[in-house]
Amino acid sequence: MTKILTISLPEAMAQEIDYRARGRRGRSEWIRDAIQAKLNGNPDGDLTVIDATTRQLMAALMNRDDVQEKLKGLIAILL
């Protein structure tokens, strides 16, 4: 069973949600997933590549074992 809720958001936040929700089933699903992640104690949720910022992607590469040290060094300079 679902319950319809109406909320007010700043325009910029609504636009950011629309941007991040593209490629999924829609805005409601994205918001549902974000709320569920927060309720589960995971504030970042199941971050996907499409959702991640460039900085988050670079940080993730720094933690991988299959990334060459030279590349890690270049990423460290950018971070």
PDB file of C-alpha atoms in Angstrom:
ATOM      1  CA  MET A   1       0.000   0.000   0.000  1.00  0.00           C
ATOM      2  CA  THR A   2       1.280   3.476  -0.779  1.00  0.00           C
ATOM      3  CA  LYS A   3       0.369   6.864   0.590  1.00  0.00           C
ATOM      4  CA  ILE A   4       0.563  10.015  -1.499  1.00  0.00           C
ATOM      5  CA  LEU A   5       2.434  12.861   0.186  1.00  0.00           C
ATOM      6  CA  THR A   6       2.812  16.430  -1.005  1.00  0.00           C
ATOM      7  CA  ILE A   7       6.015  18.276  -0.136  1.00  0.00           C
ATOM      8  CA  SER A   8       7.518  21.653  -0.993  1.00  0.00           C
ATOM      9  CA  LEU A   9      11.119  21.877  -2.177  1.00  0.00           C
ATOM     10  CA  PRO A  10      13.320  24.729  -3.323  1.00  0.00           C
ATOM     11  CA  GLU A  11      13.371  24.944  -7.120  1.00  0.00           C
ATOM     12  CA  ALA A  12      17.085  24.156  -7.304  1.00  0.00           C
ATOM     13  CA  MET A  13      16.602  20.999  -5.234  1.00  0.00           C
ATOM     14  CA  ALA A  14      13.708  19.853  -7.416  1.00  0.00           C
ATOM     15  CA  GLN A  15      15.851  20.373 -10.521  1.00  0.00           C
ATOM     16  CA  GLU A  16      18.719  18.395  -8.969  1.00  0.00           C
ATOM     17  CA  ILE A  17      16.355  15.513  -8.155  1.00  0.00           C
ATOM     18  CA  ASP A  18      14.999  15.548 -11.715  1.00  0.00           C
ATOM     19  CA  TYR A  19      18.568  15.483 -13.049  1.00  0.00           C
ATOM     20  CA  ARG A  20      19.592  12.585 -10.810  1.00  0.00           C
ATOM     21  CA  ALA A  21      16.358  10.644 -11.449  1.00  0.00           C
ATOM     22  CA  ARG A  22      16.827  10.568 -15.220  1.00  0.00           C
ATOM     23  CA  GLY A  23      17.346   7.092 -16.573  1.00  0.00           C
ATOM     24  CA  ARG A  24      15.305   5.558 -13.777  1.00  0.00           C
ATOM     25  CA  ARG A  25      11.609   4.932 -13.546  1.00  0.00           C
ATOM     26  CA  GLY A  26      11.058   8.456 -12.327  1.00  0.00           C
ATOM     27  CA  ARG A  27      11.299  11.064  -9.627  1.00  0.00           C
ATOM     28  CA  SER A  28       9.097   9.225  -7.111  1.00  0.00           C
ATOM     29  CA  GLU A  29      11.263   6.107  -7.257  1.00  0.00           C
ATOM     30  CA  TRP A  30      14.425   8.154  -6.768  1.00  0.00           C
ATOM     31  CA  ILE A  31      12.936   9.957  -3.766  1.00  0.00           C
ATOM     32  CA  ARG A  32      11.640   6.652  -2.312  1.00  0.00           C
ATOM     33  CA  ASP A  33      15.097   5.099  -2.656  1.00  0.00           C
ATOM     34  CA  ALA A  34      16.780   8.130  -1.067  1.00  0.00           C
ATOM     35  CA  ILE A  35      14.392   8.119   1.892  1.00  0.00           C
ATOM     36  CA  GLN A  36      14.760   4.354   2.372  1.00  0.00           C
ATOM     37  CA  ALA A  37      18.556   4.657   2.316  1.00  0.00           C
ATOM     38  CA  LYS A  38      18.404   7.380   4.957  1.00  0.00           C
ATOM     39  CA  LEU A  39      16.030   5.314   7.121  1.00  0.00           C
ATOM     40  CA  ASN A  40      18.408   2.343   6.784  1.00  0.00           C
ATOM     41  CA  GLY A  41      21.263   4.471   8.113  1.00  0.00           C
ATOM     42  CA  ASN A  42      22.999   4.811   4.750  1.00  0.00           C
ATOM     43  CA  PRO A  43      22.944   8.545   3.904  1.00  0.00           C
ATOM     44  CA  ASP A  44      24.639   7.981   0.540  1.00  0.00           C
ATOM     45  CA  GLY A  45      22.205   5.250  -0.457  1.00  0.00           C
ATOM     46  CA  ASP A  46      23.225   2.930  -3.244  1.00  0.00           C
ATOM     47  CA  LEU A  47      25.128   5.556  -5.142  1.00  0.00           C
ATOM     48  CA  THR A  48      25.324   4.777  -8.834  1.00  0.00           C
ATOM     49  CA  VAL A  49      27.718   6.172 -11.385  1.00  0.00           C
ATOM     50  CA  ILE A  50      24.982   8.379 -12.813  1.00  0.00           C
ATOM     51  CA  ASP A  51      24.362   9.860  -9.335  1.00  0.00           C
ATOM     52  CA  ALA A  52      27.985  10.311  -8.306  1.00  0.00           C
ATOM     53  CA  THR A  53      29.850  13.573  -8.592  1.00  0.00           C
ATOM     54  CA  THR A  54      33.215  13.648 -10.330  1.00  0.00           C
ATOM     55  CA  ARG A  55      34.888  14.008  -6.941  1.00  0.00           C
ATOM     56  CA  GLN A  56      33.079  10.926  -5.594  1.00  0.00           C
ATOM     57  CA  LEU A  57      34.101   8.909  -8.651  1.00  0.00           C
ATOM     58  CA  MET A  58      37.737   9.952  -8.254  1.00  0.00           C
ATOM     59  CA  ALA A  59      37.652   9.043  -4.543  1.00  0.00           C
ATOM     60  CA  ALA A  60      36.213   5.637  -5.410  1.00  0.00           C
ATOM     61  CA  LEU A  61      39.033   5.048  -7.907  1.00  0.00           C
ATOM     62  CA  MET A  62      41.581   5.875  -5.200  1.00  0.00           C
ATOM     63  CA  ASN A  63      40.227   2.984  -3.113  1.00  0.00           C
ATOM     64  CA  ARG A  64      40.370   0.348  -5.851  1.00  0.00           C
ATOM     65  CA  ASP A  65      43.157  -2.209  -5.979  1.00  0.00           C
ATOM     66  CA  ASP A  66      43.161  -2.411  -9.778  1.00  0.00           C
ATOM     67  CA  VAL A  67      44.061   1.261 -10.340  1.00  0.00           C
ATOM     68  CA  GLN A  68      47.698   1.982 -11.126  1.00  0.00           C
ATOM     69  CA  GLU A  69      49.653   4.019  -8.577  1.00  0.00           C
ATOM     70  CA  LYS A  70      50.538   6.609 -11.229  1.00  0.00           C
ATOM     71  CA  LEU A  71      46.838   7.260 -11.869  1.00  0.00           C
ATOM     72  CA  LYS A  72      46.176   7.390  -8.124  1.00  0.00           C
ATOM     73  CA  GLY A  73      48.899  10.003  -7.828  1.00  0.00           C
ATOM     74  CA  LEU A  74      47.285  12.150 -10.532  1.00  0.00           C
ATOM     75  CA  ILE A  75      43.863  11.784  -8.923  1.00  0.00           C
ATOM     76  CA  ALA A  76      45.309  12.746  -5.525  1.00  0.00           C
ATOM     77  CA  ILE A  77      46.574  16.006  -7.028  1.00  0.00           C
ATOM     78  CA  LEU A  78      43.076  16.789  -8.355  1.00  0.00           C
ATOM     79  CA  LEU A  79      41.323  15.892  -5.097  1.00  0.00           C
TER      80      LEU A  79
END
